């Protein structure tokens, strides 16, 4: 069966929507990196308009009719073909999008801007009560959003599906309960034996050069990538050959190197999508969780492993002789792999990070189930004590620390830990297929790692739901055991 | 009469179109400054889509109906009011836009991309015959474009109107004939007495610092502006408080300082538009000619005058002691004001520049009147000899030197010289109103100049047609005499 004209029409329309989405991506990238501050009011208007036009174009009757018309064609095709995948994914997106009145989307977006502003002030003053009325309103809007869909097994399923399509709350809970069981004692035991941090003054320009030395080996390439700085590092794809990654370069530490490797992992995923999928909704990572599996893989499994530093530590010492001259590789390695339970999620080590996430995952479910938000700070503080053994001194460093809820991003947090878990499943599979990974890394060679990931993960883009993508890569479903073995092995050694 | 709901609807719709136009402006700015080269294919698609969506939204029946409905409201208003101006300008734009089938716009744009590609190659090989078939096709498309409108007095009027709304070819001809009469002998006489150019090595970073020192005094401000480099400098406004100017910094000369002042002039115009006009089609300069009057005013009337250099030349010498230590202010002043007829428009001095423009203006009319394009190089070369006394050695430095025709930009060139002419009319008016302009400039003070321009020119934005804008500023119509007096006076002194 040759493609009917309706397929070309659908592809053209989805291509135009993709272009609009990428225009918004550029506006957002620019806003977070290089825009003059007084551009923000115009930019908010512009982003609002592009989002509205893209959404209205997508939920049009025309797209609905094309999708109906294409059903026989889709059924005649190999499920793995580009055409079948495009129709299947577009239909899933469409059926979700048309359930929500555009006015509700717009209200969540407007309320999100206001709530974000209030959150910034509330956090600066550690004043949760100032934030609470806005948060209550946002929760109400998100409950209305959930009500647009047929009742799921768990109301949280609907929220989770926006970030990790097809995943169920009950599946996440099984994984997280196992992590919790293993990590609470592990973090408690390891935390008391922490190595001192490496401190000093590390000039930004030098850090940038070192970051580039590393990520060029990973696959960063000036003809198709940029590296800029942003207060909160992120990666953005404006096309599979226009990848923008950002980092931060605080001069007081070398944390920026890991931020760059992390964002490079996101970038490699977007850059590695099959060119055939370009300018379609398939031309991106399968989910936030799988995306995070790739950023964590490059940051942690590659960037914090021994062979990596046997390659790069001499170079780092050479760059900062005063700060690192008297610190040996072993001490450096321990310092960057230490477990050190703390208040702030984004500063957390690899192991305790997951406990921060699990706490949020559990609280989000309680919030959606109707928790009185006056009790949220206590619930937060109690869980911090239970999971990390930490007393929270104020709400700024507690319940107010993250931006996500102000924008209505309930359901987003779990994907960070799902990414950690999947990263090791994928890494084990890779190591079974590729010989001498450690030797290669210890020579600063990453081509075989990148190519394996490209072939098995990146190329697929968003053709399949995350669970199917993972199944194709590792031959099974999500499983926390490899990740726990990895952490336990590493912390026993370090 | 209070504003009817239709006015709010029109304003909202125009605001959304404005947002789309600004999204395209950002994409274009990014493409010309910092985009990784391999982003260009995606970017072309994205720009095409945004342009199409903006155009389709504008020429919709909805806008037409709103404009009809708003006729009585408009007639009840003071013509100078924001509301009347918005309706009037939107109606003029709408009545032009609906005459052209969207398919023709799209074809000109697609053909423009292809012809641009061919032009790049043809220029590199000085191979006009390679370019000719594409140019013929483009001329044909532009003739079809002209045919969409009621027959004007002169077919060139329609093209000119896209860049200098309301201006007639016959009016331009009167101005240009007078310039030609005066400038051909002036350039011939001055050219033989040229001062040697100042040469040396001027590091880009130092040039950037000096450029910023100057334009910060003009009104550049980091909270609302950026300065970047681009192969062909330009200015772009993404909002009245998000102004992007660009410059080039070839290390072999200090030409980049003048490019920065030029683009800063464009930026000041956009930055100075009345905030009430923000996010409407009135929030920009009145025409390309008036825009150019402002870039030239800051570049030439301010940036090449004696008081300016009595302020800044010591600073320049201090920055480049080896290159400029032995060159006195008088020699520098002559070198930057010299008349030196040459082959290339963008390298031309202030006086001979206009002869390059007049040549193009005349050839464009012949082209639209059906000139056999096989004869175009000869026509070019003959005019270069007649106007500038120069033999053209090859087409790369002749008829192939400019990008404009490849994109279909017939009618654009005259605005450069119209800008020169208007700049001095405005400058004379300013000097009549502001005391001690020279003294202020010689102290590096530009606030009074900027404020006068803001109050009399910038604030108006695009409320009025260029002729009416000029009338309001100088109390008369376009007149080449002040400009000629200025050039004659300056060249007699220099």
JSON list of N, CA and C in Angstrom, two decimals, chain B residues 201-256:
[
{"chain": "B", "resi": 201, "resn": "UNK", "atom": "N", "xyz": [47.07, 46.40, 13.06]},
{"chain": "B", "resi": 201, "resn": "UNK", "atom": "CA", "xyz": [46.37, 45.24, 13.60]},
{"chain": "B", "resi": 201, "resn": "UNK", "atom": "C", "xyz": [45.65, 45.67, 14.87]},
{"chain": "B", "resi": 202, "resn": "UNK", "atom": "N", "xyz": [44.32, 45.55, 14.84]},
{"chain": "B", "resi": 202, "resn": "UNK", "atom": "CA", "xyz": [43.49, 46.05, 15.93]},
{"chain": "B", "resi": 202, "resn": "UNK", "atom": "C", "xyz": [42.69, 44.87, 16.50]},
{"chain": "B", "resi": 203, "resn": "UNK", "atom": "N", "xyz": [43.17, 44.30, 17.62]},
{"chain": "B", "resi": 203, "resn": "UNK", "atom": "CA", "xyz": [42.53, 43.07, 18.14]},
{"chain": "B", "resi": 203, "resn": "UNK", "atom": "C", "xyz": [41.03, 43.25, 18.39]},
{"chain": "B", "resi": 204, "resn": "UNK", "atom": "N", "xyz": [40.27, 42.21, 18.02]},
{"chain": "B", "resi": 204, "resn": "UNK", "atom": "CA", "xyz": [38.81, 42.27, 18.08]},
{"chain": "B", "resi": 204, "resn": "UNK", "atom": "C", "xyz": [38.29, 42.63, 19.48]},
{"chain": "B", "resi": 205, "resn": "UNK", "atom": "N", "xyz": [38.89, 42.04, 20.51]},
{"chain": "B", "resi": 205, "resn": "UNK", "atom": "CA", "xyz": [38.36, 42.27, 21.86]},
{"chain": "B", "resi": 205, "resn": "UNK", "atom": "C", "xyz": [38.51, 43.74, 22.27]},
{"chain": "B", "resi": 206, "resn": "UNK", "atom": "N", "xyz": [39.63, 44.34, 21.87]},
{"chain": "B", "resi": 206, "resn": "UNK", "atom": "CA", "xyz": [39.84, 45.76, 22.17]},
{"chain": "B", "resi": 206, "resn": "UNK", "atom": "C", "xyz": [38.85, 46.62, 21.40]},
{"chain": "B", "resi": 207, "resn": "UNK", "atom": "N", "xyz": [38.63, 46.27, 20.13]},
{"chain": "B", "resi": 207, "resn": "UNK", "atom": "CA", "xyz": [37.64, 47.00, 19.33]},
{"chain": "B", "resi": 207, "resn": "UNK", "atom": "C", "xyz": [36.27, 46.93, 19.98]},
{"chain": "B", "resi": 208, "resn": "UNK", "atom": "N", "xyz": [35.94, 45.73, 20.47]},
{"chain": "B", "resi": 208, "resn": "UNK", "atom": "CA", "xyz": [34.64, 45.55, 21.11]},
{"chain": "B", "resi": 208, "resn": "UNK", "atom": "C", "xyz": [34.50, 46.47, 22.33]},
{"chain": "B", "resi": 209, "resn": "UNK", "atom": "N", "xyz": [35.55, 46.54, 23.12]},
{"chain": "B", "resi": 209, "resn": "UNK", "atom": "CA", "xyz": [35.49, 47.39, 24.31]},
{"chain": "B", "resi": 209, "resn": "UNK", "atom": "C", "xyz": [35.30, 48.86, 23.92]},
{"chain": "B", "resi": 210, "resn": "UNK", "atom": "N", "xyz": [36.02, 49.29, 22.87]},
{"chain": "B", "resi": 210, "resn": "UNK", "atom": "CA", "xyz": [35.90, 50.68, 22.42]},
{"chain": "B", "resi": 210, "resn": "UNK", "atom": "C", "xyz": [34.51, 50.95, 21.85]},
{"chain": "B", "resi": 211, "resn": "UNK", "atom": "N", "xyz": [34.02, 50.01, 21.03]},
{"chain": "B", "resi": 211, "resn": "UNK", "atom": "CA", "xyz": [32.67, 50.14, 20.49]},
{"chain": "B", "resi": 211, "resn": "UNK", "atom": "C", "xyz": [31.66, 50.31, 21.63]},
{"chain": "B", "resi": 212, "resn": "UNK", "atom": "N", "xyz": [31.81, 49.48, 22.65]},
{"chain": "B", "resi": 212, "resn": "UNK", "atom": "CA", "xyz": [30.86, 49.55, 23.77]},
{"chain": "B", "resi": 212, "resn": "UNK", "atom": "C", "xyz": [30.99, 50.87, 24.54]},
{"chain": "B", "resi": 213, "resn": "UNK", "atom": "N", "xyz": [32.25, 51.34, 24.70]},
{"chain": "B", "resi": 213, "resn": "UNK", "atom": "CA", "xyz": [32.43, 52.64, 25.37]},
{"chain": "B", "resi": 213, "resn": "UNK", "atom": "C", "xyz": [31.63, 53.71, 24.65]},
{"chain": "B", "resi": 214, "resn": "UNK", "atom": "N", "xyz": [31.69, 53.66, 23.32]},
{"chain": "B", "resi": 214, "resn": "UNK", "atom": "CA", "xyz": [31.00, 54.69, 22.53]},
{"chain": "B", "resi": 214, "resn": "UNK", "atom": "C", "xyz": [29.48, 54.51, 22.61]},
{"chain": "B", "resi": 215, "resn": "UNK", "atom": "N", "xyz": [29.00, 53.31, 22.28]},
{"chain": "B", "resi": 215, "resn": "UNK", "atom": "CA", "xyz": [27.55, 53.18, 22.15]},
{"chain": "B", "resi": 215, "resn": "UNK", "atom": "C", "xyz": [26.83, 53.21, 23.50]},
{"chain": "B", "resi": 216, "resn": "UNK", "atom": "N", "xyz": [27.54, 52.91, 24.58]},
{"chain": "B", "resi": 216, "resn": "UNK", "atom": "CA", "xyz": [26.92, 53.09, 25.90]},
{"chain": "B", "resi": 216, "resn": "UNK", "atom": "C", "xyz": [26.59, 54.57, 26.11]},
{"chain": "B", "resi": 217, "resn": "UNK", "atom": "N", "xyz": [27.47, 55.44, 25.60]},
{"chain": "B", "resi": 217, "resn": "UNK", "atom": "CA", "xyz": [27.18, 56.87, 25.69]},
{"chain": "B", "resi": 217, "resn": "UNK", "atom": "C", "xyz": [25.99, 57.25, 24.79]},
{"chain": "B", "resi": 218, "resn": "UNK", "atom": "N", "xyz": [25.85, 56.53, 23.67]},
{"chain": "B", "resi": 218, "resn": "UNK", "atom": "CA", "xyz": [24.73, 56.82, 22.76]},
{"chain": "B", "resi": 218, "resn": "UNK", "atom": "C", "xyz": [23.39, 56.38, 23.38]},
{"chain": "B", "resi": 219, "resn": "UNK", "atom": "N", "xyz": [23.43, 55.31, 24.20]},
{"chain": "B", "resi": 219, "resn": "UNK", "atom": "CA", "xyz": [22.17, 54.84, 24.79]},
{"chain": "B", "resi": 219, "resn": "UNK", "atom": "C", "xyz": [22.05, 53.33, 24.91]},
{"chain": "B", "resi": 220, "resn": "UNK", "atom": "N", "xyz": [23.06, 52.61, 24.40]},
{"chain": "B", "resi": 220, "resn": "UNK", "atom": "CA", "xyz": [23.12, 51.16, 24.56]},
{"chain": "B", "resi": 220, "resn": "UNK", "atom": "C", "xyz": [23.17, 50.84, 26.05]},
{"chain": "B", "resi": 221, "resn": "UNK", "atom": "N", "xyz": [22.44, 49.83, 26.46]},
{"chain": "B", "resi": 221, "resn": "UNK", "atom": "CA", "xyz": [22.33, 49.54, 27.89]},
{"chain": "B", "resi": 221, "resn": "UNK", "atom": "C", "xyz": [22.15, 48.02, 28.04]},
{"chain": "B", "resi": 222, "resn": "UNK", "atom": "N", "xyz": [23.06, 47.39, 28.78]},
{"chain": "B", "resi": 222, "resn": "UNK", "atom": "CA", "xyz": [23.09, 45.91, 28.87]},
{"chain": "B", "resi": 222, "resn": "UNK", "atom": "C", "xyz": [21.78, 45.29, 29.34]},
{"chain": "B", "resi": 223, "resn": "UNK", "atom": "N", "xyz": [20.95, 46.05, 30.05]},
{"chain": "B", "resi": 223, "resn": "UNK", "atom": "CA", "xyz": [19.72, 45.42, 30.53]},
{"chain": "B", "resi": 223, "resn": "UNK", "atom": "C", "xyz": [18.70, 45.24, 29.40]},
{"chain": "B", "resi": 224, "resn": "UNK", "atom": "N", "xyz": [18.92, 45.93, 28.27]},
{"chain": "B", "resi": 224, "resn": "UNK", "atom": "CA", "xyz": [17.93, 45.84, 27.19]},
{"chain": "B", "resi": 224, "resn": "UNK", "atom": "C", "xyz": [18.55, 45.64, 25.80]},
{"chain": "B", "resi": 225, "resn": "UNK", "atom": "N", "xyz": [19.86, 45.51, 25.74]},
{"chain": "B", "resi": 225, "resn": "UNK", "atom": "CA", "xyz": [20.55, 45.40, 24.45]},
{"chain": "B", "resi": 225, "resn": "UNK", "atom": "C", "xyz": [21.57, 44.27, 24.50]},
{"chain": "B", "resi": 226, "resn": "UNK", "atom": "N", "xyz": [21.96, 43.78, 23.32]},
{"chain": "B", "resi": 226, "resn": "UNK", "atom": "CA", "xyz": [23.12, 42.91, 23.15]},
{"chain": "B", "resi": 226, "resn": "UNK", "atom": "C", "xyz": [23.94, 43.41, 21.96]},
{"chain": "B", "resi": 227, "resn": "UNK", "atom": "N", "xyz": [25.25, 43.19, 22.03]},
{"chain": "B", "resi": 227, "resn": "UNK", "atom": "CA", "xyz": [26.13, 43.43, 20.88]},
{"chain": "B", "resi": 227, "resn": "UNK", "atom": "C", "xyz": [26.84, 42.13, 20.55]},
{"chain": "B", "resi": 228, "resn": "UNK", "atom": "N", "xyz": [26.62, 41.64, 19.33]},
{"chain": "B", "resi": 228, "resn": "UNK", "atom": "CA", "xyz": [27.29, 40.41, 18.88]},
{"chain": "B", "resi": 228, "resn": "UNK", "atom": "C", "xyz": [27.95, 40.68, 17.53]},
{"chain": "B", "resi": 229, "resn": "UNK", "atom": "N", "xyz": [28.67, 39.69, 17.03]},
{"chain": "B", "resi": 229, "resn": "UNK", "atom": "CA", "xyz": [29.27, 39.87, 15.71]},
{"chain": "B", "resi": 229, "resn": "UNK", "atom": "C", "xyz": [28.51, 39.05, 14.67]},
{"chain": "B", "resi": 230, "resn": "UNK", "atom": "N", "xyz": [28.55, 39.55, 13.44]},
{"chain": "B", "resi": 230, "resn": "UNK", "atom": "CA", "xyz": [27.89, 38.88, 12.33]},
{"chain": "B", "resi": 230, "resn": "UNK", "atom": "C", "xyz": [28.66, 39.24, 11.06]},
{"chain": "B", "resi": 231, "resn": "UNK", "atom": "N", "xyz": [28.69, 38.33, 10.09]},
{"chain": "B", "resi": 231, "resn": "UNK", "atom": "CA", "xyz": [29.43, 38.62, 8.85]},
{"chain": "B", "resi": 231, "resn": "UNK", "atom": "C", "xyz": [28.90, 39.89, 8.17]},
{"chain": "B", "resi": 232, "resn": "UNK", "atom": "N", "xyz": [27.57, 40.06, 8.16]},
{"chain": "B", "resi": 232, "resn": "UNK", "atom": "CA", "xyz": [26.97, 41.28, 7.62]},
{"chain": "B", "resi": 232, "resn": "UNK", "atom": "C", "xyz": [26.19, 41.94, 8.75]},
{"chain": "B", "resi": 233, "resn": "UNK", "atom": "N", "xyz": [26.76, 42.99, 9.35]},
{"chain": "B", "resi": 233, "resn": "UNK", "atom": "CA", "xyz": [26.12, 43.58, 10.53]},
{"chain": "B", "resi": 233, "resn": "UNK", "atom": "C", "xyz": [24.67, 44.00, 10.26]},
{"chain": "B", "resi": 234, "resn": "UNK", "atom": "N", "xyz": [23.84, 43.88, 11.28]},
{"chain": "B", "resi": 234, "resn": "UNK", "atom": "CA", "xyz": [22.43, 44.25, 11.19]},
{"chain": "B", "resi": 234, "resn": "UNK", "atom": "C", "xyz": [21.94, 44.53, 12.60]},
{"chain": "B", "resi": 235, "resn": "UNK", "atom": "N", "xyz": [20.74, 45.12, 12.68]},
{"chain": "B", "resi": 235, "resn": "UNK", "atom": "CA", "xyz": [20.11, 45.34, 13.97]},
{"chain": "B", "resi": 235, "resn": "UNK", "atom": "C", "xyz": [18.76, 44.66, 13.94]},
{"chain": "B", "resi": 236, "resn": "UNK", "atom": "N", "xyz": [18.33, 44.16, 15.08]},
{"chain": "B", "resi": 236, "resn": "UNK", "atom": "CA", "xyz": [17.06, 43.45, 15.16]},
{"chain": "B", "resi": 236, "resn": "UNK", "atom": "C", "xyz": [16.41, 43.82, 16.49]},
{"chain": "B", "resi": 237, "resn": "UNK", "atom": "N", "xyz": [15.14, 44.10, 16.45]},
{"chain": "B", "resi": 237, "resn": "UNK", "atom": "CA", "xyz": [14.43, 44.35, 17.70]},
{"chain": "B", "resi": 237, "resn": "UNK", "atom": "C", "xyz": [13.52, 43.16, 17.97]},
{"chain": "B", "resi": 238, "resn": "UNK", "atom": "N", "xyz": [13.64, 42.59, 19.18]},
{"chain": "B", "resi": 238, "resn": "UNK", "atom": "CA", "xyz": [12.75, 41.49, 19.57]},
{"chain": "B", "resi": 238, "resn": "UNK", "atom": "C", "xyz": [11.69, 41.99, 20.54]},
{"chain": "B", "resi": 239, "resn": "UNK", "atom": "N", "xyz": [11.62, 43.29, 20.68]},
{"chain": "B", "resi": 239, "resn": "UNK", "atom": "CA", "xyz": [10.78, 43.99, 21.64]},
{"chain": "B", "resi": 239, "resn": "UNK", "atom": "C", "xyz": [11.48, 45.33, 21.86]},
{"chain": "B", "resi": 240, "resn": "UNK", "atom": "N", "xyz": [10.75, 46.36, 22.29]},
{"chain": "B", "resi": 240, "resn": "UNK", "atom": "CA", "xyz": [11.41, 47.67, 22.41]},
{"chain": "B", "resi": 240, "resn": "UNK", "atom": "C", "xyz": [12.47, 47.67, 23.51]},
{"chain": "B", "resi": 241, "resn": "UNK", "atom": "N", "xyz": [12.44, 46.67, 24.40]},
{"chain": "B", "resi": 241, "resn": "UNK", "atom": "CA", "xyz": [13.50, 46.55, 25.39]},
{"chain": "B", "resi": 241, "resn": "UNK", "atom": "C", "xyz": [14.29, 45.25, 25.22]},
{"chain": "B", "resi": 242, "resn": "UNK", "atom": "N", "xyz": [14.37, 44.78, 23.99]},
{"chain": "B", "resi": 242, "resn": "UNK", "atom": "CA", "xyz": [15.26, 43.65, 23.68]},
{"chain": "B", "resi": 242, "resn": "UNK", "atom": "C", "xyz": [15.85, 43.90, 22.30]},
{"chain": "B", "resi": 243, "resn": "UNK", "atom": "N", "xyz": [16.91, 44.71, 22.28]},
{"chain": "B", "resi": 243, "resn": "UNK", "atom": "CA", "xyz": [17.49, 45.20, 21.03]},
{"chain": "B", "resi": 243, "resn": "UNK", "atom": "C", "xyz": [18.80, 44.47, 20.79]},
{"chain": "B", "resi": 244, "resn": "UNK", "atom": "N", "xyz": [18.89, 43.84, 19.62]},
{"chain": "B", "resi": 244, "resn": "UNK", "atom": "CA", "xyz": [20.11, 43.10, 19.29]},
{"chain": "B", "resi": 244, "resn": "UNK", "atom": "C", "xyz": [20.83, 43.83, 18.16]},
{"chain": "B", "resi": 245, "resn": "UNK", "atom": "N", "xyz": [22.02, 44.33, 18.44]},
{"chain": "B", "resi": 245, "resn": "UNK", "atom": "CA", "xyz": [22.80, 44.90, 17.35]},
{"chain": "B", "resi": 245, "resn": "UNK", "atom": "C", "xyz": [24.03, 44.03, 17.12]},
{"chain": "B", "resi": 246, "resn": "UNK", "atom": "N", "xyz": [24.53, 44.08, 15.90]},
{"chain": "B", "resi": 246, "resn": "UNK", "atom": "CA", "xyz": [25.69, 43.26, 15.55]},
{"chain": "B", "resi": 246, "resn": "UNK", "atom": "C", "xyz": [26.71, 44.13, 14.84]},
{"chain": "B", "resi": 247, "resn": "UNK", "atom": "N", "xyz": [27.93, 43.67, 14.86]},
{"chain": "B", "resi": 247, "resn": "UNK", "atom": "CA", "xyz": [28.99, 44.39, 14.18]},
{"chain": "B", "resi": 247, "resn": "UNK", "atom": "C", "xyz": [29.98, 43.38, 13.64]},
{"chain": "B", "resi": 248, "resn": "UNK", "atom": "N", "xyz": [30.93, 43.88, 12.87]},
{"chain": "B", "resi": 248, "resn": "UNK", "atom": "CA", "xyz": [32.03, 42.99, 12.49]},
{"chain": "B", "resi": 248, "resn": "UNK", "atom": "C", "xyz": [33.29, 43.61, 13.05]},
{"chain": "B", "resi": 249, "resn": "UNK", "atom": "N", "xyz": [34.29, 42.78, 13.30]},
{"chain": "B", "resi": 249, "resn": "UNK", "atom": "CA", "xyz": [35.52, 43.27, 13.90]},
{"chain": "B", "resi": 249, "resn": "UNK", "atom": "C", "xyz": [36.72, 42.76, 13.13]},
{"chain": "B", "resi": 250, "resn": "UNK", "atom": "N", "xyz": [36.83, 43.16, 11.84]},
{"chain": "B", "resi": 250, "resn": "UNK", "atom": "CA", "xyz": [38.02, 42.72, 11.11]},
{"chain": "B", "resi": 250, "resn": "UNK", "atom": "C", "xyz": [39.21, 43.39, 11.80]},
{"chain": "B", "resi": 251, "resn": "UNK", "atom": "N", "xyz": [40.26, 42.62, 12.05]},
{"chain": "B", "resi": 251, "resn": "UNK", "atom": "CA", "xyz": [41.37, 43.15, 12.84]},
{"chain": "B", "resi": 251, "resn": "UNK", "atom": "C", "xyz": [42.27, 44.09, 12.03]},
{"chain": "B", "resi": 252, "resn": "UNK", "atom": "N", "xyz": [42.07, 44.11, 10.70]},
{"chain": "B", "resi": 252, "resn": "UNK", "atom": "CA", "xyz": [42.95, 44.92, 9.87]},
{"chain": "B", "resi": 252, "resn": "UNK", "atom": "C", "xyz": [42.55, 46.39, 9.80]},
{"chain": "B", "resi": 253, "resn": "UNK", "atom": "N", "xyz": [41.39, 46.74, 10.35]},
{"chain": "B", "resi": 253, "resn": "UNK", "atom": "CA", "xyz": [40.99, 48.15, 10.31]},
{"chain": "B", "resi": 253, "resn": "UNK", "atom": "C", "xyz": [40.09, 48.46, 11.49]},
{"chain": "B", "resi": 254, "resn": "UNK", "atom": "N", "xyz": [39.70, 49.73, 11.62]},
{"chain": "B", "resi": 254, "resn": "UNK", "atom": "CA", "xyz": [38.77, 50.11, 12.67]},
{"chain": "B", "resi": 254, "resn": "UNK", "atom": "C", "xyz": [37.38, 50.37, 12.12]},
{"chain": "B", "resi": 255, "resn": "UNK", "atom": "N", "xyz": [37.09, 49.85, 10.94]},
{"chain": "B", "resi": 255, "resn": "UNK", "atom": "CA", "xyz": [35.77, 50.04, 10.32]},
{"chain": "B", "resi": 255, "resn": "UNK", "atom": "C", "xyz": [34.65, 49.55, 11.22]},
{"chain": "B", "resi": 256, "resn": "UNK", "atom": "N", "xyz": [34.96, 48.52, 12.04]},
{"chain": "B", "resi": 256, "resn": "UNK", "atom": "CA", "xyz": [33.93, 47.96, 12.92]},
{"chain": "B", "resi": 256, "resn": "UNK", "atom": "C", "xyz": [33.34, 48.99, 13.87]}
]
